[in-house]
Structure formats: structure tokens, C-alpha cells
Coordinates of C-alpha atoms in Angstrom, one line a residue:
X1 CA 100.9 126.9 119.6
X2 CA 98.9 128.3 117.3
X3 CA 101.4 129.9 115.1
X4 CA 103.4 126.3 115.1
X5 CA 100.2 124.6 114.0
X6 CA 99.5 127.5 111.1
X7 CA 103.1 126.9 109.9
X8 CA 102.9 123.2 109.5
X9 CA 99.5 123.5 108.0
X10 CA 100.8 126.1 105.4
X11 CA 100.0 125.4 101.5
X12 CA 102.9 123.6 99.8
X13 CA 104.2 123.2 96.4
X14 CA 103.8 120.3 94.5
X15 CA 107.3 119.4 94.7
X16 CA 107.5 120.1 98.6
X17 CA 103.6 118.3 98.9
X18 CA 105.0 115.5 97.2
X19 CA 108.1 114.8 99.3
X20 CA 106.2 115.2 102.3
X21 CA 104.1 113.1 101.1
X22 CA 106.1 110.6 100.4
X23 CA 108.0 111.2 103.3
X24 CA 105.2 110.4 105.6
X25 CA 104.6 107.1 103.4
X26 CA 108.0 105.8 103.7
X27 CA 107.1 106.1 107.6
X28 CA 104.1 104.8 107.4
X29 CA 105.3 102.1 105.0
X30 CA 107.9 101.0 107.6
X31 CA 105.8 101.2 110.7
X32 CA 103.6 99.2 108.5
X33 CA 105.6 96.4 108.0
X34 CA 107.2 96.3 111.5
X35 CA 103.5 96.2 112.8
X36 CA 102.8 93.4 110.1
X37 CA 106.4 91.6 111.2
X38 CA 105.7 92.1 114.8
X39 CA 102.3 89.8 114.4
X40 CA 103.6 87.4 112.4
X41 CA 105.8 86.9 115.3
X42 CA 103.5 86.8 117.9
X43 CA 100.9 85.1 116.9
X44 CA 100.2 81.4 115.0
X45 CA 98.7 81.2 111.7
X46 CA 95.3 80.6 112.9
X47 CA 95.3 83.4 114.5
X48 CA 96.7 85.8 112.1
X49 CA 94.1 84.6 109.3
X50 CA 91.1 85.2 112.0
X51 CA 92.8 88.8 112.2
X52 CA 93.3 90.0 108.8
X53 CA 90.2 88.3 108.0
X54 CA 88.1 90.8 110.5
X55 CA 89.1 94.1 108.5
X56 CA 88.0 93.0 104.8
X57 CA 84.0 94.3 105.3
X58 CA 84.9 97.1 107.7
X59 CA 87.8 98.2 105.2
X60 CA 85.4 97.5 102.3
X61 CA 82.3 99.9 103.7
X62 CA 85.1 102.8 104.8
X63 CA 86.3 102.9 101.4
X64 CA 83.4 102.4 99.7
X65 CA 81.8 105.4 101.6
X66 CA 84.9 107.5 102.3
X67 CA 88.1 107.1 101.2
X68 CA 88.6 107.7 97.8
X69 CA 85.4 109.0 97.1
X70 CA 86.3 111.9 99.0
X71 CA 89.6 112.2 98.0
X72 CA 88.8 112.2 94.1
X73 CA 84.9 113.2 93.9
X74 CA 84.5 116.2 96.7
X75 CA 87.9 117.7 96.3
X76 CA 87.5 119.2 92.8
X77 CA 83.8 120.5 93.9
X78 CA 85.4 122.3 96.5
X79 CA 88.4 123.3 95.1
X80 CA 86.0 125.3 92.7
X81 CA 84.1 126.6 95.7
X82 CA 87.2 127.9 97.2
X83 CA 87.7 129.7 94.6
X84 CA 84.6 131.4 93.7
X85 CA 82.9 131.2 97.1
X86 CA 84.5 130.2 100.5
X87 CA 81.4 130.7 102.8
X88 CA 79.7 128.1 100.1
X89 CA 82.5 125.6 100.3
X90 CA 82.6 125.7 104.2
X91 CA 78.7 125.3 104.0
X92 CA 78.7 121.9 101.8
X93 CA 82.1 120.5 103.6
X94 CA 79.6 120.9 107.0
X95 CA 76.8 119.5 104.8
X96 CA 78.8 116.2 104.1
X97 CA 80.3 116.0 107.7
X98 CA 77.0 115.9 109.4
X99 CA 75.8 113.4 106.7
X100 CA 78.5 111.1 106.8
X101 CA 79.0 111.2 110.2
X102 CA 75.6 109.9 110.9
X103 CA 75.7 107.3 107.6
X104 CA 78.8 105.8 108.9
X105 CA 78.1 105.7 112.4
X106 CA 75.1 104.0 111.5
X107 CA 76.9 101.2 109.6
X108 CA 79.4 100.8 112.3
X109 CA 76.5 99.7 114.5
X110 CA 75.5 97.5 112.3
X111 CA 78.7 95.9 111.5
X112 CA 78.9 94.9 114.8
X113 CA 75.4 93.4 115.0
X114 CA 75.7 91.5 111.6
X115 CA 79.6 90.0 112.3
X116 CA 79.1 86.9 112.6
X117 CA 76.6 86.1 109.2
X118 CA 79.2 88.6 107.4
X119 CA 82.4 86.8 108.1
X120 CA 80.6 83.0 108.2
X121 CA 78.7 83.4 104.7
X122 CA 80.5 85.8 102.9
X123 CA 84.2 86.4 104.0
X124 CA 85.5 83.4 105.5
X125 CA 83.1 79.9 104.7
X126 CA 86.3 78.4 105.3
X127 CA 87.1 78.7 108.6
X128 CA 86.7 76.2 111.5
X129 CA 83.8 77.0 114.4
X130 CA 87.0 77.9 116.7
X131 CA 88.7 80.9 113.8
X132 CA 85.1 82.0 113.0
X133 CA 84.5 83.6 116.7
X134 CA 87.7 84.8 116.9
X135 CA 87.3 86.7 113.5
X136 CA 83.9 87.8 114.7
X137 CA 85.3 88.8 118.0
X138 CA 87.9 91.0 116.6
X139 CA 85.2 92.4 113.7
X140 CA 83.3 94.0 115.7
X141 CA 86.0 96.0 117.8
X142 CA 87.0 97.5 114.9
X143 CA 84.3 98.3 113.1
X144 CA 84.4 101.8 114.7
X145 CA 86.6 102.6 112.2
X146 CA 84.5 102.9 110.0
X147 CA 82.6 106.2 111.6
X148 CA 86.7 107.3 112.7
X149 CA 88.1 106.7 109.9
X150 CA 85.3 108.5 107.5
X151 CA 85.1 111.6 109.6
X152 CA 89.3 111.9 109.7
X153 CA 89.0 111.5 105.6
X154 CA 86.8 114.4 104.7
X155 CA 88.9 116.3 107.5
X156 CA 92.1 115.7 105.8
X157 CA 90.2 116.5 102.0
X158 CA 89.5 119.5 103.6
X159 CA 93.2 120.5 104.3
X160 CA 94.2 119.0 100.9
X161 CA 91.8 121.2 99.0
X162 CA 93.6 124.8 100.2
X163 CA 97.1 122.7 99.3
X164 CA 98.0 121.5 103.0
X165 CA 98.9 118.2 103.5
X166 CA 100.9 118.3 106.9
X167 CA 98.5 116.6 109.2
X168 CA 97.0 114.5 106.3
X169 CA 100.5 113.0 106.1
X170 CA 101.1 112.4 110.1
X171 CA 97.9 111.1 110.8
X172 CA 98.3 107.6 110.1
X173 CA 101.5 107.0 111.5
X174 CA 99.6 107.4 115.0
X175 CA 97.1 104.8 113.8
X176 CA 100.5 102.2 113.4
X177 CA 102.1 102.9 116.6
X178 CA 99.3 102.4 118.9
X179 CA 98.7 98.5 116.8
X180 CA 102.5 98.0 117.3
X181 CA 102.0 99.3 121.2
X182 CA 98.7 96.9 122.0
X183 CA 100.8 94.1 120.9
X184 CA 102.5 94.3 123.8
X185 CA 100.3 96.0 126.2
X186 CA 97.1 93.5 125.5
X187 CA 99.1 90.6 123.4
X188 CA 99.4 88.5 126.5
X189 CA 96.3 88.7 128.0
X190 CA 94.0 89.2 125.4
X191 CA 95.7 87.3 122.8
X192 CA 95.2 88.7 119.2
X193 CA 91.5 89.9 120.4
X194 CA 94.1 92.6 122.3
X195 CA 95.0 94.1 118.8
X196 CA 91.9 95.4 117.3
X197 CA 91.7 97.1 120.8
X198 CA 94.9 99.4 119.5
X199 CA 92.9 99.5 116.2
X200 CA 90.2 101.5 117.7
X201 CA 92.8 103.4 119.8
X202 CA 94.8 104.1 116.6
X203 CA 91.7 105.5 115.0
X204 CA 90.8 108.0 117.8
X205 CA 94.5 109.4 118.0
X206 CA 94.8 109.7 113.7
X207 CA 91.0 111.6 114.3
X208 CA 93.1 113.9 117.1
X209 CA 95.7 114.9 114.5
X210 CA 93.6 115.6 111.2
X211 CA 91.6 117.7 114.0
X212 CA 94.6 119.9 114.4
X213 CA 94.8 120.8 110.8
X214 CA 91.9 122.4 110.6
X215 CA 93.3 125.1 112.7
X216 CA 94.7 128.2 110.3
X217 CA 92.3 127.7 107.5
X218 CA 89.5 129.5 108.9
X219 CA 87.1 126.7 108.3
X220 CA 83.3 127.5 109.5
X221 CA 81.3 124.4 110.4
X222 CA 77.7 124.6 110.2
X223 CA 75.9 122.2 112.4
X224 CA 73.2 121.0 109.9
X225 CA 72.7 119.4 106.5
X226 CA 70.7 121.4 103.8
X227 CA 69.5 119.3 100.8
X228 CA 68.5 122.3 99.0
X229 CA 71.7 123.1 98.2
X230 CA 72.7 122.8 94.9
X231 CA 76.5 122.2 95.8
X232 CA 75.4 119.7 97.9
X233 CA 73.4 117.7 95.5
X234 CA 76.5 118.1 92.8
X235 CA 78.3 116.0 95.7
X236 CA 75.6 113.4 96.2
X237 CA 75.2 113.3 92.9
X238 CA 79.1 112.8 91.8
X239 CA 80.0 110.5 95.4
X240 CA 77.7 107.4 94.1
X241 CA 79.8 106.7 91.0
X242 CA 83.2 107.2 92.6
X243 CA 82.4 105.3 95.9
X244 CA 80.8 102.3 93.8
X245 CA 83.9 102.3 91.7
X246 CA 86.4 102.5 95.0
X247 CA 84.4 99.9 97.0
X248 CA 84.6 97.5 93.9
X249 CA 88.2 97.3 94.0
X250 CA 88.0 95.9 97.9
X251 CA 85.2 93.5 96.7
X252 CA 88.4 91.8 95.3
X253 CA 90.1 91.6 98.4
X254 CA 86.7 89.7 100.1
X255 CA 86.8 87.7 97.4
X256 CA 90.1 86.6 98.1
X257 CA 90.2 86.3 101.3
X258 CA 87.0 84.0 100.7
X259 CA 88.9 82.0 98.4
X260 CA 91.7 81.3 100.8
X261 CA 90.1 80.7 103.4
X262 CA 89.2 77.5 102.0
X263 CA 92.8 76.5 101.2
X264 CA 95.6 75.7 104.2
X265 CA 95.6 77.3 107.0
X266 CA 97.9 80.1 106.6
X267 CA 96.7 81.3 102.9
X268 CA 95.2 83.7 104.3
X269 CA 97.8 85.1 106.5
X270 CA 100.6 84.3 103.4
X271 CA 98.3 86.5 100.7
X272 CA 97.8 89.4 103.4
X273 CA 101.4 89.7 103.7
X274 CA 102.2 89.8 100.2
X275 CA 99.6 92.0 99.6
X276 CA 101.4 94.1 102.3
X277 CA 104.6 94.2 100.0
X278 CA 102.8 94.9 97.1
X279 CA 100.6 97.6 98.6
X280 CA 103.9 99.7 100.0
X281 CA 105.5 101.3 96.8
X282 CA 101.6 101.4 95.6
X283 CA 101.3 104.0 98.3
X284 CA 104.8 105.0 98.6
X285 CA 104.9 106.1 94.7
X286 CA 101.6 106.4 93.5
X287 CA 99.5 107.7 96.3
X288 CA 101.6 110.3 97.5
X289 CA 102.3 111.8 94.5
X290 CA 98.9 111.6 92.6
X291 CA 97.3 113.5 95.8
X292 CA 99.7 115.7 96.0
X293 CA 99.5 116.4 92.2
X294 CA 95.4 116.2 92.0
X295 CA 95.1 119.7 93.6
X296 CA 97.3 121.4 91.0
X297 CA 96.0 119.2 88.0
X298 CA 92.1 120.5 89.3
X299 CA 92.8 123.9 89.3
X300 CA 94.4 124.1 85.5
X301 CA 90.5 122.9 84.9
X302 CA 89.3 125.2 87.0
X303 CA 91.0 128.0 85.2
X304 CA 90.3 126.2 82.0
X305 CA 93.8 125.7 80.5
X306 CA 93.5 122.4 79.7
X307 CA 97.1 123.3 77.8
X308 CA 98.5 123.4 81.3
X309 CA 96.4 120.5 82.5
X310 CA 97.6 118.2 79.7
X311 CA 101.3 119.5 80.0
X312 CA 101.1 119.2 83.9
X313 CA 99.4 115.5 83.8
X314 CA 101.8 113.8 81.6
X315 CA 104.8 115.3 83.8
X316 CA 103.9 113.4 86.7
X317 CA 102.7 110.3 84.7
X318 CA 106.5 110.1 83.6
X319 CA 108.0 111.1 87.0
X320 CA 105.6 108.0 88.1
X321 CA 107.1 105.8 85.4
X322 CA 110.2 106.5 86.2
X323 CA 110.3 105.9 89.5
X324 CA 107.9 102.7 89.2
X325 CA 110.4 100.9 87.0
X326 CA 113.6 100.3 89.1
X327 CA 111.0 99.7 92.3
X328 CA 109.6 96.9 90.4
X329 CA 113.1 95.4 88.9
X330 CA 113.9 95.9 93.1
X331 CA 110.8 93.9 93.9
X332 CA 111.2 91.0 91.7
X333 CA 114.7 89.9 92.1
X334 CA 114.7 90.4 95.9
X335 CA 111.4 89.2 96.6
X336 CA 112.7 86.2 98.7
X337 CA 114.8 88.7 100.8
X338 CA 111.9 90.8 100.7
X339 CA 109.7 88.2 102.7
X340 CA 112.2 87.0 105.1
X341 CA 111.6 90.9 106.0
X342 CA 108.0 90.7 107.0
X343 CA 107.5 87.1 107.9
X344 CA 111.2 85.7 109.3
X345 CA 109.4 82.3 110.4
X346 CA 108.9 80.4 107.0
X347 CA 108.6 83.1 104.0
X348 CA 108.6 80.9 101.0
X349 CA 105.2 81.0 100.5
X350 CA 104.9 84.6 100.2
X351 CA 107.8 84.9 98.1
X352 CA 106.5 83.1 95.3
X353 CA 102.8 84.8 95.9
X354 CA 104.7 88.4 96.0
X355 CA 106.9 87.5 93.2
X356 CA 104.0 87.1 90.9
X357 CA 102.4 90.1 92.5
X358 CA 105.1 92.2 91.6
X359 CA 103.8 92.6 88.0
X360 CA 100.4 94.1 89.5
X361 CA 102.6 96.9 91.1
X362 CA 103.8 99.0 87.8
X363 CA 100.3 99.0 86.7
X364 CA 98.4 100.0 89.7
X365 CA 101.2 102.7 90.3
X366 CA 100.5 104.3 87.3
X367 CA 96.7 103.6 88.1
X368 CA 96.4 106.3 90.4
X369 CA 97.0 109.1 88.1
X370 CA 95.1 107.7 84.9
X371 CA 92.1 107.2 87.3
X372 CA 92.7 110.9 88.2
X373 CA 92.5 112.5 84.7
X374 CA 88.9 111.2 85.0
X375 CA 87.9 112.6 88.6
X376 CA 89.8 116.2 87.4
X377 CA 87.4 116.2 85.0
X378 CA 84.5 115.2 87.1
X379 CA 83.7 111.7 85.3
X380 CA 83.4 109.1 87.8
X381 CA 81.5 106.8 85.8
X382 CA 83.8 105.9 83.0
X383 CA 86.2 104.7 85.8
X384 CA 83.7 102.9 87.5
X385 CA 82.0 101.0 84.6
X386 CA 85.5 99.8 83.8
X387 CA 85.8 98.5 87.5
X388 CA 83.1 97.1 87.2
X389 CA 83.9 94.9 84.3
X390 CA 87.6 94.3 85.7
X391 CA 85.9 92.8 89.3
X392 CA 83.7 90.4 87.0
X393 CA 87.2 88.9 85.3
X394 CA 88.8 89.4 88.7
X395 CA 86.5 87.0 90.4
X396 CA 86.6 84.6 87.3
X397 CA 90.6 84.7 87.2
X398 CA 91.2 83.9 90.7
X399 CA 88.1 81.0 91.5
X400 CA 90.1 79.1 88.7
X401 CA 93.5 79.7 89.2
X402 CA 93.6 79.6 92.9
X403 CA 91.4 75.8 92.5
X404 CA 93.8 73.6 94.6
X405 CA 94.3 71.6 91.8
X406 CA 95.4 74.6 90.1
X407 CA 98.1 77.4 91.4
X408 CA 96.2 77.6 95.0
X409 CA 96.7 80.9 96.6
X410 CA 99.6 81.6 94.0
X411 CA 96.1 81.8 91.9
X412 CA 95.2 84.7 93.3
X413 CA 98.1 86.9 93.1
X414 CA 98.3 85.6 88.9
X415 CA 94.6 87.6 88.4
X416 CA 95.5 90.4 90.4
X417 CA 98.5 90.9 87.6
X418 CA 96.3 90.0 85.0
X419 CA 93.3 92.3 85.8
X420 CA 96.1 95.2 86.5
X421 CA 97.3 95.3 83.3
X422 CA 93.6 95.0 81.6
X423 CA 92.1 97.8 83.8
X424 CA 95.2 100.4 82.9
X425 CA 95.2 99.5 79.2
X426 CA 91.6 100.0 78.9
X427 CA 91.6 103.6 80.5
X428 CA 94.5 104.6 78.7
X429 CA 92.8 104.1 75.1
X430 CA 89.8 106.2 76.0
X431 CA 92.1 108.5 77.3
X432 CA 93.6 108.6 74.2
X433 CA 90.5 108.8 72.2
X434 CA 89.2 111.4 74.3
X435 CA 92.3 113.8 74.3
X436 CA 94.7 112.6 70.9
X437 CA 97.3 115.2 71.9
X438 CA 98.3 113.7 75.5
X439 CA 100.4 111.1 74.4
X440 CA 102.2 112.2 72.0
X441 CA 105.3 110.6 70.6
X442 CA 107.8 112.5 72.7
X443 CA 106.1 110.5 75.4
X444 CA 106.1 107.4 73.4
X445 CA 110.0 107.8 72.7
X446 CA 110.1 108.6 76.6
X447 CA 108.5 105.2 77.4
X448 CA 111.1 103.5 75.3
X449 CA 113.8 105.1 76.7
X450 CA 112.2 104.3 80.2
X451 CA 112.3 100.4 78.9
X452 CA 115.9 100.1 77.7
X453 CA 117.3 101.9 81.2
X454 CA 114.9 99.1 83.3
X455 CA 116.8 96.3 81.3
X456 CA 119.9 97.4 82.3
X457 CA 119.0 97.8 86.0
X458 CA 117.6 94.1 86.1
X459 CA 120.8 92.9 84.4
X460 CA 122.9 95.0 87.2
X461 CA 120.6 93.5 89.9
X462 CA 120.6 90.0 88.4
X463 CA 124.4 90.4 88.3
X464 CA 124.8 92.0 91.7
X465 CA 122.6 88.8 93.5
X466 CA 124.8 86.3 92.5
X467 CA 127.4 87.9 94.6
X468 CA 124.6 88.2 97.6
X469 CA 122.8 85.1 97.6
X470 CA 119.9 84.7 100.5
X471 CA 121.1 82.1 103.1
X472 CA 119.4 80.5 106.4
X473 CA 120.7 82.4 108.8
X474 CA 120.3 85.9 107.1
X475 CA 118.6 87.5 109.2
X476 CA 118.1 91.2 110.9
X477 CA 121.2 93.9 109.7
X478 CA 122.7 91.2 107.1
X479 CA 119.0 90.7 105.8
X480 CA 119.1 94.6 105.2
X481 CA 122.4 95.4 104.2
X482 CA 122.0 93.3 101.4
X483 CA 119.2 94.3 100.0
X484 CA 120.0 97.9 100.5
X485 CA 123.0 96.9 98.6
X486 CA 121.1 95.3 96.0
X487 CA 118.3 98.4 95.6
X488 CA 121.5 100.7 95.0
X489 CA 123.0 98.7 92.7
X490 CA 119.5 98.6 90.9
X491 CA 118.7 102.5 91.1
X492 CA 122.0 103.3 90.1
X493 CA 122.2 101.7 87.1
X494 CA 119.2 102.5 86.1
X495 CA 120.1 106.8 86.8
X496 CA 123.0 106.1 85.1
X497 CA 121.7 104.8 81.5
X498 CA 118.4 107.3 82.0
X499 CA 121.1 109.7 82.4
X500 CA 122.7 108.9 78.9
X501 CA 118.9 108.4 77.1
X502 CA 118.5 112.1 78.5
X503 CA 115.9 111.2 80.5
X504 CA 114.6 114.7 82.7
X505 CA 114.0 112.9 85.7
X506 CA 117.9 111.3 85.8
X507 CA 119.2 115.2 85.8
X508 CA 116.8 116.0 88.3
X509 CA 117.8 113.5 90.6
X510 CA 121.6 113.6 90.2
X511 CA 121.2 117.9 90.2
X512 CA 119.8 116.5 94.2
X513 CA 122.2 114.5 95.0
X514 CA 124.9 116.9 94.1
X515 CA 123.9 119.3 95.8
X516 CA 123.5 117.4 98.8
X517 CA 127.2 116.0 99.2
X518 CA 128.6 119.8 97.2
X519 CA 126.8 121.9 99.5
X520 CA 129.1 124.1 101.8
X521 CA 128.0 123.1 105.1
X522 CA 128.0 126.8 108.0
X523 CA 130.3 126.2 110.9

């Protein structure tokens, strides 16, 4: 058992990392929206809006505390540890466990307590008496998740910081199957109340599996916190800036939800879902290969060849790029299909708000590895200020644009694009001013390049969707034959002209695919 458990823990390449990674996403991703589908089936509009409604402080204080902060902020610390002193790195990695365990366990309790006054004045003012309790009733089940969840995190940044990313990857697929499960083990009698019940579930069993990765790597815990340790204090004193900056980011997502909860009933179940869609390539694309890169890019620092850092950076920003583009084109022109997907009972609505969100999704791909040059260099204020300002536009974007007299929930989804675009461009010129030789003009050539083979996919989709127009009664296989036809139609024209620009990643991919239907198979 052992020796199974050390293999699929082993360290990975960055290539092998990042399929993995991705692997596990797609999963995820797909579970995801079948858990997502699955509710929208089962349960009315007031009911799903009281549901979705319950996570946005819970999901707000995890991440805020946890999440990315950990991810981006401890990992290089200890990656430089590991390095120059294992015993020291396993000492503050114990150090934050014990401290974050108690923090967050802490806040759970009081999440629970303070439920009610958190969704009534700041989440949901909207809601009737009747959506308010059930919101608060489903709040405060999982609110656990936020001790779970925290403890899993560092856990898993553990694993990632030796280059292992096995369990990292499986663990949340546990956390999806026991929602989808509860839906049918508590859904009857317990109504939507029965869900946040697999929630908590879900959250033990992902905790279960990141446990089991931390078998092979020899890691020591020590069952105290020592604030005299200057390691330590680098980590308190790096966490602040990064949490801050992470937990502004989901103040967006309150305020949203706060904003449509004083719209029709249904906003907020209609936004949720199209944030759903929009999230999925986000973390298909951009998550799982910025972690899986952040390792590597960390330990060029480390080592101090920024040559290799620069050089190593700017190849995944264009493998990002190019795999953003035809996503998007994808996206756009099947949104409608798209939404029938995850909501089959009337999906107009989140057609139009996805539709309008698919702008967002290019820019916050390619978000997750221009925040990164800034955390591999230990600066998590520069992102942070800039979040800061983007969350103040955010919140004046969307009060006016989602006024009923305005766009409505629509609103919302038309600053989300807006503040995308603003928060990338600003990063990206101090990047450049920090570091002139990054982008250079091969890369500038390479993002024209990128640009003409995107028009030429969203002519072959646009050309391709006249032939398979959405009806009624498409529904189930037809839904997803056609737009699996429509996505190849998409990717392969836009492989086939990057191909011809002599785009790198075109050769890489086609190199992959000929191998796979070449290769001699043993008998």
C-alpha cells in the first residue's frame, strides 16, 4: 500500500504535472456541472438562490485565509527551505498547521453563530423572510468548510512544494461526488437543506485524500507553533498581503450576489450558473497549469537565474494564450448550447449573462500567471494594491449597470469583463517596466500571430453553426454531439492556421496527435 501511495505521490515534470493537472480539472470541471445541472433540476429557483447564496461568506473567509494565499505566499518560502533546510521547512509547515487550524476553526464557529445578520445585511437584503432561513439554515452546515477546507490546502501546498501533485489533483473530485450523492440520499427529505449535508461530507472525504499524500515525503509535524521563528514570521509577514488580495476578489462575488438578490427571483441562481461556465476553463486552463508551473518558475529564483525564469515564464504565458483563444471563440458562439447544458429548464437567461462573461475568461486565464510573476518574486502587495483598486470599480460598474432600469443581472457580468481586462493590463505594464526584456517583440509577433489564427476559428465556428442551429427539443446526446462538433471545428481551424504562422504550440500538438493514431500498438 505504501509503495502504491509513494508512486502516485512521486515528483512530476511540468509537462506530466500539468496534464495531470488538467486532467483532474476536466473531471472536476464535469462532475462540477452535472452537480450544478443536477440542482437546477431538482430544486425551484427559490431554492437554488437560498443555496448558492449560503457559500459566498464561507467561500469568501476560506479563501481569504487559505486558498491562494497558501498556494502563492507559503510555497516559495518553503520551496527555499526545502532546499537549504528540510528539518526548518517541516518546522514552519507545523507552525502554520497548528495556527491555521485553530484561526479557522475559530471562524467556522463563528460563522455559524453570526448566519443570520451575515446573509440578512450583507449578502442577501433581498430575500423574502421565507429564503432568508433557508439560506441561513444551509450557512451554517457548511461553514465547516472553512476549518476543512483550510487544513486540506496547506496539506496539498505541502505536496506541491516537493513537485507532487497526485492527491492535490483527486481530492476535489471526492468533494463533488458526495454533493451529487446527497441529492439523492437527503433531497427528498430534507429538501435543499439535505445538500449542504454532502457539503460537509465532501469536505471530510477531500481532507482523507490530501491526508494520504503526505505519505512518502517524510514530512515531520511538530505539534506546536513557535513565533520566534524567523521563517515563520517571513510567512505571517508575506500571508497578509496575499490573503487580502485573494479575499478581495470574492468580495466581488458578495457583492453580486447582494445585488441580485434584489432583482427577480432567479438572478441569483441564473449569475451562479454562468459564473459556473465561466469559472470551468478559468480552472481547466489557467489553474492547472500556473500551479503546476509555479514550482519550476520559484526555483529558477531560487537558483537565481532569472535568464531561466524569464525564458520559462513567458513559455507558459503563450502555451496559456494559445490555448485560451479557441476556448473563448468555443464559448461565445455556443453559449446558448452551452446553457441548455447546465440549466435544461429555461436557459436564456444565462446565455446572454455567460455570453457577455465570456470576455472576462481570456483575461482572467492569463491572470493566473501574471499574478504569479509577482508571488515568484515574493511581492504580494503590488498585486494586491491593484485588487484593491479593481474591487472599488468593480462595485461601481456593476450597482449601475445591473440598476433594473439598466442591464439588470446582465449588469453584472458587463463589469466583471470590464474589470478583467483593467486588472491584466495594469499588471502587465509594471511588469514590463519592471523587467523590459520579458516581452520582447518575438512575443509581440507571437501575439499577432495568436490573433489572426483566433479569427479564423470564429469564422470556421460562425460557419460551422449555421449548419447546427440550437432547437427546442435538443437536448441530452444531440445537445453534445453538436457542440463537440462545433468545438472541433473551432480547434481545428485554429491548429491548422497556427500551424502555417509557425506557431510552437500547433507542432506540439499535432507531433501528439500523431503519435497517438501512428503509434504501433503490441499485440
Amino acid at each position: 500500500m505504501n509503495r502504491l501511495l509513494s508512486r502516485a505521490n512521486r515528483r512530476l515534470s511540468f509537462g506530466s504535472a500539468a496534464f495531470l493537472l488538467a486532467g483532474a480539472s476536466l473531471a472536476g470541471t464535469v462532475l462540477g456541472i452535472i452537480r450544478t445541472k443536477l440542482i437546477n433540476a431538482n430544486f425551484n429557483n427559490f431554492e437554488t438562490d437560498a443555496f448558492f447564496a449560503a457559500f459566498k461568506i464561507p467561500d469568501f473567509v476560506y479563501f481569504t485565509l487559505a486558498s491562494g494565499a497558501l498556494g502563492v505566499a507559503f510555497l516559495p518560502i518553503l520551496s527555499e527551505r526545502l532546499r537549504k533546510n528540510k528539518q526548518s521547512a517541516w518546522e514552519v509547515s507545523s507552525y502554520l498547521l497548528n495556527a491555521l487550524g485553530i484561526l479557522t476553526l475559530i471562524v467556522s464557529i463563528l460563522l455559524m453563530i453570526f448566519a443570520e445578520p451575515l446573509l440578512r445585511y450583507v449578502v442577501v437584503p433581498g430575500f423574502t423572510p421565507e429564503q432568508l432561513e433557508l439560506s441561513v439554515a444551509i450557512m451554517r452546515i457548511v461553514s465547516v468548510n472553512v476549518f476543512i477546507f483550510s487544513i486540506s490546502t496547506l496539506l496539498t501546498t505541502i505536496q506541491q512544494s516537493v513537485g507532487r501533485f497526485f492527491f492535490f489533483a483527486i481530492a476535489p473530485l471526492f468533494y463533488n461526488g458526495a454533493i451529487i450523492a446527497s441529492i439523492y440520499i437527503f433531497g427528498d427529505s430534507l429538501g435543499v437543506v439535505g445538500l449542504s449535508i454532502g457539503v460537509a461530507i465532501g469536505a471530510i472525504l477531500q481532507l482523507v485524500v490530501a491526508s494520504f499524500g503526505m505519505i512518502g515525503i517524510n514530512f515531520r509535524y511538530i505539534p506546536k507553533i513557535n513565533f520566534q521563528d524567523k521563517n515563520f514570521r517571513e510567512v505571517l509577514r508575506i500571508l497578509p498581503a496575499r490573503s487580502i488580495d485573494q479575499g478581495v476578489d470574492y468580495i466581488n462575488a458578495i457583492v453580486e450576489t447582494r445585488f441580485a438578490s434584489k432583482l427577480v427571483t432567479g438572478s441569483v441562481t441564473w449569475y451562479e450558473n454562468a459564473m459556473i461556465l465561466h469559472n470551468a476553463p478559468i480552472m481547466l486552463i489557467g489553474n492547472s497549469i500556473s500551479t503546476a508551473a509555479f514550482p519550476r518558475l520559484t526555483d529558477k529564483l531560487a537558483m537565481g537565474r532569472t535568464d531561466l525564469f524569464r525564458k520559462e515564464y513567458v513559455r507558459v504565458l503563450q502555451i496559456l494564450i494559445f490555448l485560451a483563444l479557441p476556448v473563448v471563440v468555443v464559448a461565445f458562439f455556443a453559449r446558448a448550447y452551452l446553457a441548455r447544458i447546465i440549466f435544461a429548464r429555461s436557459s436564456k437567461e444565462i446565455a446572454i449573462i455567460f455570453g457577455v462573461l465570456c470576455f472576462a475568461i481570456f483575461f482572467r486565464i492569463i491572470y493566473t500567471i501574471i499574478s504569479r510573476y509577482f508571488y515568484a518574486y515574493k511581492d504580494t502587495k503590488t498585486p494586491l494594491y491593484v485588487s484593491l483598486f479593481i474591487i472599488v470599480l468593480n462595485i461601481f460598474l456593476a450597482y449601475f449597470l445591473s440598476q433594473p432600469d439598466a442591464f439588470g443581472v446582465v449588469g453584472l457580468a458587463m463589469a466583471q469583463g470590464i474589470v478583467a481586462f483593467v486588472e491584466v493590463m495594469i499588471l502587465t505594464v509594471i511588469i514590463t517596466k519592471r523587467d523590459p526584456k520579458l516581452f520582447s517583440g518575438p512575443f509581440l509577433n507571437y501575439l499577432l500571430r495568436a490573433g489572426i489564427a483566433t479569427a479564423f476559428a470564429a469564422l470556421g465556428t460562425y460557419f460551422i453553426m449555421q449548419f447546427l442551429p440550437l432547437q427546442l427539443a435538443d437536448l441530452g446526446f444531440v445537445l453534445v454531439v453538436k457542440l463537440s462538433i462545433i468545438s472541433f471545428v473551432t480547434f481545428s481551424v485554429f491548429i491548422i492556421v497556427a500551424k502555417i504562422l509557425r506557431l510552437p504550440e500547433a507542432d506540439i500538438i499535432l507531433r501528439k496527435i500523431k503519435d497517438i493514431i501512428l503509434k504501433p500498438v503490441k499485440i
